[in-house]
Amino acid sequence: MLKQLAIILSMIVFIASIAMAQDKPEVKQKQESTAWNKVCPIDGMPISSKVATVEYNNHVYGFCSNEHAVQFKQDPEKYAGNLSDDGAKFIGEKEMQHEQQGKEGQG
Ligand SMILES: [Zn+2]
């Protein structure tokens, strides 16, 4: 009896593996222009896929926010240097932020 159960179980596993193999989760989505860099060249924050990319110097740059994309366009040479050669790290100097800890929101 146990042998039968083992056979049935192995068959279920076999069928399940076939079923899973049919719809592979590894669908390559490369329709959208993928950003070359991993962090925002303005402030080193992780880039957002929702923000439009900017092409500069044969690289597609991604940004953490639309504002930084605009900022980059104004002076791409300056900000492009903030990224490491592979675009994975922020190596530049972050711009000074005026507000350290804004007290906002009441209630
Ligand atoms: Zn940013």
mmCIF file of N, CA, C and O in Angstrom, residues 47-96:
data_model
loop_
_atom_site.group_PDB
_atom_site.id
_atom_site.type_symbol
_atom_site.label_atom_id
_atom_site.label_comp_id
_atom_site.label_asym_id
_atom_site.label_seq_id
_atom_site.Cartn_x
_atom_site.Cartn_y
_atom_site.Cartn_z
ATOM 1 N N ILE A 47 17.387 54.078 -7.901
ATOM 2 C CA ILE A 47 16.573 54.653 -8.974
ATOM 3 C C ILE A 47 15.182 54.026 -8.996
ATOM 4 O O ILE A 47 14.997 52.887 -8.585
ATOM 5 N N SER A 48 14.254 54.806 -9.471
ATOM 6 C CA SER A 48 12.874 54.336 -9.572
ATOM 7 C C SER A 48 12.556 53.997 -11.017
ATOM 8 O O SER A 48 12.913 54.722 -11.931
ATOM 9 N N SER A 49 11.870 52.872 -11.196
ATOM 10 C CA SER A 49 11.518 52.460 -12.564
ATOM 11 C C SER A 49 10.400 53.323 -13.125
ATOM 12 O O SER A 49 10.109 53.302 -14.312
ATOM 13 N N LYS A 50 9.763 54.100 -12.252
ATOM 14 C CA LYS A 50 8.657 54.947 -12.709
ATOM 15 C C LYS A 50 9.145 56.253 -13.313
ATOM 16 O O LYS A 50 8.403 56.940 -14.003
ATOM 17 N N VAL A 51 10.384 56.585 -13.005
ATOM 18 C CA VAL A 51 10.920 57.841 -13.501
ATOM 19 C C VAL A 51 11.501 57.643 -14.901
ATOM 20 O O VAL A 51 12.177 56.651 -15.166
ATOM 21 N N ALA A 52 11.213 58.565 -15.774
ATOM 22 C CA ALA A 52 11.715 58.490 -17.142
ATOM 23 C C ALA A 52 13.237 58.567 -17.152
ATOM 24 O O ALA A 52 13.841 59.289 -16.367
ATOM 25 N N THR A 53 13.828 57.807 -18.052
ATOM 26 C CA THR A 53 15.283 57.781 -18.125
ATOM 27 C C THR A 53 15.800 58.881 -19.043
ATOM 28 O O THR A 53 15.072 59.415 -19.859
ATOM 29 N N VAL A 54 17.055 59.181 -18.880
ATOM 30 C CA VAL A 54 17.702 60.195 -19.711
ATOM 31 C C VAL A 54 18.941 59.571 -20.343
ATOM 32 O O VAL A 54 19.737 58.935 -19.661
ATOM 33 N N GLU A 55 19.069 59.752 -21.638
ATOM 34 C CA GLU A 55 20.218 59.188 -22.314
ATOM 35 C C GLU A 55 21.314 60.230 -22.405
ATOM 36 O O GLU A 55 21.099 61.359 -22.841
ATOM 37 N N TYR A 56 22.477 59.837 -21.978
ATOM 38 C CA TYR A 56 23.614 60.741 -22.031
ATOM 39 C C TYR A 56 24.901 59.934 -22.185
ATOM 40 O O TYR A 56 25.127 58.979 -21.443
ATOM 41 N N ASN A 57 25.716 60.327 -23.139
ATOM 42 C CA ASN A 57 27.020 59.688 -23.328
ATOM 43 C C ASN A 57 26.911 58.167 -23.490
ATOM 44 O O ASN A 57 27.630 57.396 -22.870
ATOM 45 N N ASN A 58 25.972 57.749 -24.304
ATOM 46 C CA ASN A 58 25.747 56.324 -24.602
ATOM 47 C C ASN A 58 25.286 55.519 -23.393
ATOM 48 O O ASN A 58 25.345 54.303 -23.391
ATOM 49 N N HIS A 59 24.831 56.196 -22.371
ATOM 50 C CA HIS A 59 24.295 55.496 -21.210
ATOM 51 C C HIS A 59 22.879 55.985 -20.961
ATOM 52 O O HIS A 59 22.566 57.152 -21.175
ATOM 53 N N VAL A 60 22.064 55.057 -20.497
ATOM 54 C CA VAL A 60 20.701 55.431 -20.117
ATOM 55 C C VAL A 60 20.659 55.575 -18.605
ATOM 56 O O VAL A 60 20.887 54.624 -17.871
ATOM 57 N N TYR A 61 20.379 56.768 -18.172
ATOM 58 C CA TYR A 61 20.413 57.052 -16.740
ATOM 59 C C TYR A 61 19.016 56.983 -16.140
ATOM 60 O O TYR A 61 18.058 57.500 -16.690
ATOM 61 N N GLY A 62 18.951 56.339 -14.999
ATOM 62 C CA GLY A 62 17.716 56.322 -14.244
ATOM 63 C C GLY A 62 17.857 57.221 -13.029
ATOM 64 O O GLY A 62 18.966 57.571 -12.620
ATOM 65 N N PHE A 63 16.727 57.599 -12.460
ATOM 66 C CA PHE A 63 16.757 58.538 -11.339
ATOM 67 C C PHE A 63 15.767 58.137 -10.261
ATOM 68 O O PHE A 63 14.846 57.360 -10.521
ATOM 69 N N CYS A 64 15.962 58.695 -9.086
ATOM 70 C CA CYS A 64 15.061 58.370 -7.987
ATOM 71 C C CYS A 64 13.770 59.172 -8.109
ATOM 72 O O CYS A 64 12.736 58.774 -7.602
ATOM 73 N N SER A 65 13.852 60.304 -8.791
ATOM 74 C CA SER A 65 12.652 61.133 -8.928
ATOM 75 C C SER A 65 12.722 61.932 -10.227
ATOM 76 O O SER A 65 13.794 62.120 -10.796
ATOM 77 N N ASN A 66 11.578 62.388 -10.671
ATOM 78 C CA ASN A 66 11.524 63.191 -11.896
ATOM 79 C C ASN A 66 12.318 64.485 -11.752
ATOM 80 O O ASN A 66 12.904 64.976 -12.702
ATOM 81 N N GLU A 67 12.294 65.014 -10.548
ATOM 82 C CA GLU A 67 13.011 66.265 -10.317
ATOM 83 C C GLU A 67 14.506 66.094 -10.596
ATOM 84 O O GLU A 67 15.152 66.967 -11.158
ATOM 85 N N HIS A 68 15.013 64.953 -10.195
ATOM 86 C CA HIS A 68 16.443 64.725 -10.385
ATOM 87 C C HIS A 68 16.768 64.431 -11.843
ATOM 88 O O HIS A 68 17.867 64.704 -12.305
ATOM 89 N N ALA A 69 15.797 63.880 -12.556
ATOM 90 C CA ALA A 69 15.994 63.670 -13.996
ATOM 91 C C ALA A 69 16.125 65.022 -14.681
ATOM 92 O O ALA A 69 16.975 65.223 -15.549
ATOM 93 N N VAL A 70 15.285 65.958 -14.285
ATOM 94 C CA VAL A 70 15.338 67.310 -14.843
ATOM 95 C C VAL A 70 16.657 67.979 -14.461
ATOM 96 O O VAL A 70 17.323 68.615 -15.274
ATOM 97 N N GLN A 71 17.022 67.785 -13.224
ATOM 98 C CA GLN A 71 18.259 68.383 -12.719
ATOM 99 C C GLN A 71 19.463 67.834 -13.486
ATOM 100 O O GLN A 71 20.403 68.565 -13.811
ATOM 101 N N PHE A 72 19.417 66.563 -13.778
ATOM 102 C CA PHE A 72 20.507 65.923 -14.513
ATOM 103 C C PHE A 72 20.632 66.488 -15.922
ATOM 104 O O PHE A 72 21.728 66.741 -16.414
ATOM 105 N N LYS A 73 19.489 66.690 -16.549
ATOM 106 C CA LYS A 73 19.491 67.212 -17.919
ATOM 107 C C LYS A 73 20.164 68.575 -17.988
ATOM 108 O O LYS A 73 20.766 68.929 -18.994
ATOM 109 N N GLN A 74 20.020 69.332 -16.924
ATOM 110 C CA GLN A 74 20.576 70.680 -16.933
ATOM 111 C C GLN A 74 22.101 70.676 -16.872
ATOM 112 O O GLN A 74 22.756 71.573 -17.384
ATOM 113 N N ASP A 75 22.651 69.648 -16.253
ATOM 114 C CA ASP A 75 24.109 69.577 -16.134
ATOM 115 C C ASP A 75 24.562 68.119 -16.057
ATOM 116 O O ASP A 75 25.071 67.664 -15.037
ATOM 117 N N PRO A 76 24.362 67.374 -17.159
ATOM 118 C CA PRO A 76 24.644 65.934 -17.126
ATOM 119 C C PRO A 76 26.114 65.621 -16.874
ATOM 120 O O PRO A 76 26.442 64.650 -16.195
ATOM 121 N N GLU A 77 26.985 66.447 -17.387
ATOM 122 C CA GLU A 77 28.408 66.175 -17.225
ATOM 123 C C GLU A 77 28.812 66.182 -15.759
ATOM 124 O O GLU A 77 29.586 65.351 -15.293
ATOM 125 N N LYS A 78 28.238 67.108 -15.058
ATOM 126 C CA LYS A 78 28.560 67.241 -13.638
ATOM 127 C C LYS A 78 28.070 66.035 -12.840
ATOM 128 O O LYS A 78 28.808 65.450 -12.050
ATOM 129 N N TYR A 79 26.824 65.636 -13.100
ATOM 130 C CA TYR A 79 26.229 64.583 -12.290
ATOM 131 C C TYR A 79 26.660 63.190 -12.717
ATOM 132 O O TYR A 79 26.695 62.268 -11.906
ATOM 133 N N ALA A 80 26.988 63.042 -14.010
ATOM 134 C CA ALA A 80 27.421 61.725 -14.488
ATOM 135 C C ALA A 80 28.688 61.283 -13.758
ATOM 136 O O ALA A 80 28.911 60.097 -13.529
ATOM 137 N N GLY A 81 29.502 62.264 -13.380
ATOM 138 C CA GLY A 81 30.742 61.955 -12.672
ATOM 139 C C GLY A 81 30.509 61.485 -11.249
ATOM 140 O O GLY A 81 31.424 61.000 -10.590
ATOM 141 N N ASN A 82 29.285 61.605 -10.781
ATOM 142 C CA ASN A 82 28.975 61.159 -9.422
ATOM 143 C C ASN A 82 28.865 59.645 -9.316
ATOM 144 O O ASN A 82 28.850 59.096 -8.226
ATOM 145 N N LEU A 83 28.774 58.992 -10.469
ATOM 146 C CA LEU A 83 28.587 57.547 -10.461
ATOM 147 C C LEU A 83 29.900 56.825 -10.738
ATOM 148 O O LEU A 83 30.750 57.313 -11.462
ATOM 149 N N SER A 84 30.014 55.631 -10.165
ATOM 150 C CA SER A 84 31.181 54.812 -10.445
ATOM 151 C C SER A 84 31.122 54.314 -11.888
ATOM 152 O O SER A 84 30.118 54.483 -12.577
ATOM 153 N N ASP A 85 32.196 53.679 -12.339
ATOM 154 C CA ASP A 85 32.298 53.288 -13.746
ATOM 155 C C ASP A 85 31.169 52.375 -14.191
ATOM 156 O O ASP A 85 30.790 52.374 -15.345
ATOM 157 N N ASP A 86 30.677 51.556 -13.277
ATOM 158 C CA ASP A 86 29.602 50.640 -13.665
ATOM 159 C C ASP A 86 28.222 51.193 -13.284
ATOM 160 O O ASP A 86 27.214 50.537 -13.487
ATOM 161 N N GLY A 87 28.206 52.390 -12.734
ATOM 162 C CA GLY A 87 26.929 53.013 -12.412
ATOM 163 C C GLY A 87 26.231 52.425 -11.204
ATOM 164 O O GLY A 87 25.069 52.706 -10.949
ATOM 165 N N ALA A 88 26.945 51.596 -10.468
ATOM 166 C CA ALA A 88 26.306 50.917 -9.349
ATOM 167 C C ALA A 88 26.471 51.681 -8.032
ATOM 168 O O ALA A 88 25.731 51.467 -7.084
ATOM 169 N N LYS A 89 27.465 52.575 -8.023
ATOM 170 C CA LYS A 89 27.727 53.267 -6.762
ATOM 171 C C LYS A 89 27.789 54.770 -6.955
ATOM 172 O O LYS A 89 28.207 55.265 -8.000
ATOM 173 N N PHE A 90 27.406 55.447 -5.923
ATOM 174 C CA PHE A 90 27.485 56.902 -5.908
ATOM 175 C C PHE A 90 28.818 57.295 -5.291
ATOM 176 O O PHE A 90 29.090 56.987 -4.129
ATOM 177 N N ILE A 91 29.660 57.929 -6.098
ATOM 178 C CA ILE A 91 30.995 58.246 -5.598
ATOM 179 C C ILE A 91 31.225 59.749 -5.489
ATOM 180 O O ILE A 91 32.258 60.199 -5.053
ATOM 181 N N GLY A 92 30.220 60.506 -5.909
ATOM 182 C CA GLY A 92 30.373 61.954 -5.880
ATOM 183 C C GLY A 92 30.015 62.523 -4.515
ATOM 184 O O GLY A 92 29.739 61.802 -3.563
ATOM 185 N N GLU A 93 30.011 63.820 -4.468
ATOM 186 C CA GLU A 93 29.631 64.473 -3.226
ATOM 187 C C GLU A 93 28.170 64.872 -3.293
ATOM 188 O O GLU A 93 27.722 65.461 -4.264
ATOM 189 N N LYS A 94 27.491 64.516 -2.263
ATOM 190 C CA LYS A 94 26.082 64.878 -2.228
ATOM 191 C C LYS A 94 25.934 66.365 -1.966
ATOM 192 O O LYS A 94 26.696 66.944 -1.195
ATOM 193 N N GLU A 95 24.955 66.915 -2.620
ATOM 194 C CA GLU A 95 24.740 68.340 -2.438
ATOM 195 C C GLU A 95 24.195 68.608 -1.039
ATOM 196 O O GLU A 95 23.419 67.826 -0.494
ATOM 197 N N MET A 96 24.628 69.715 -0.521
ATOM 198 C CA MET A 96 24.197 70.076 0.831
ATOM 199 C C MET A 96 22.685 70.305 0.849
ATOM 200 O O MET A 96 22.127 70.970 -0.002
#
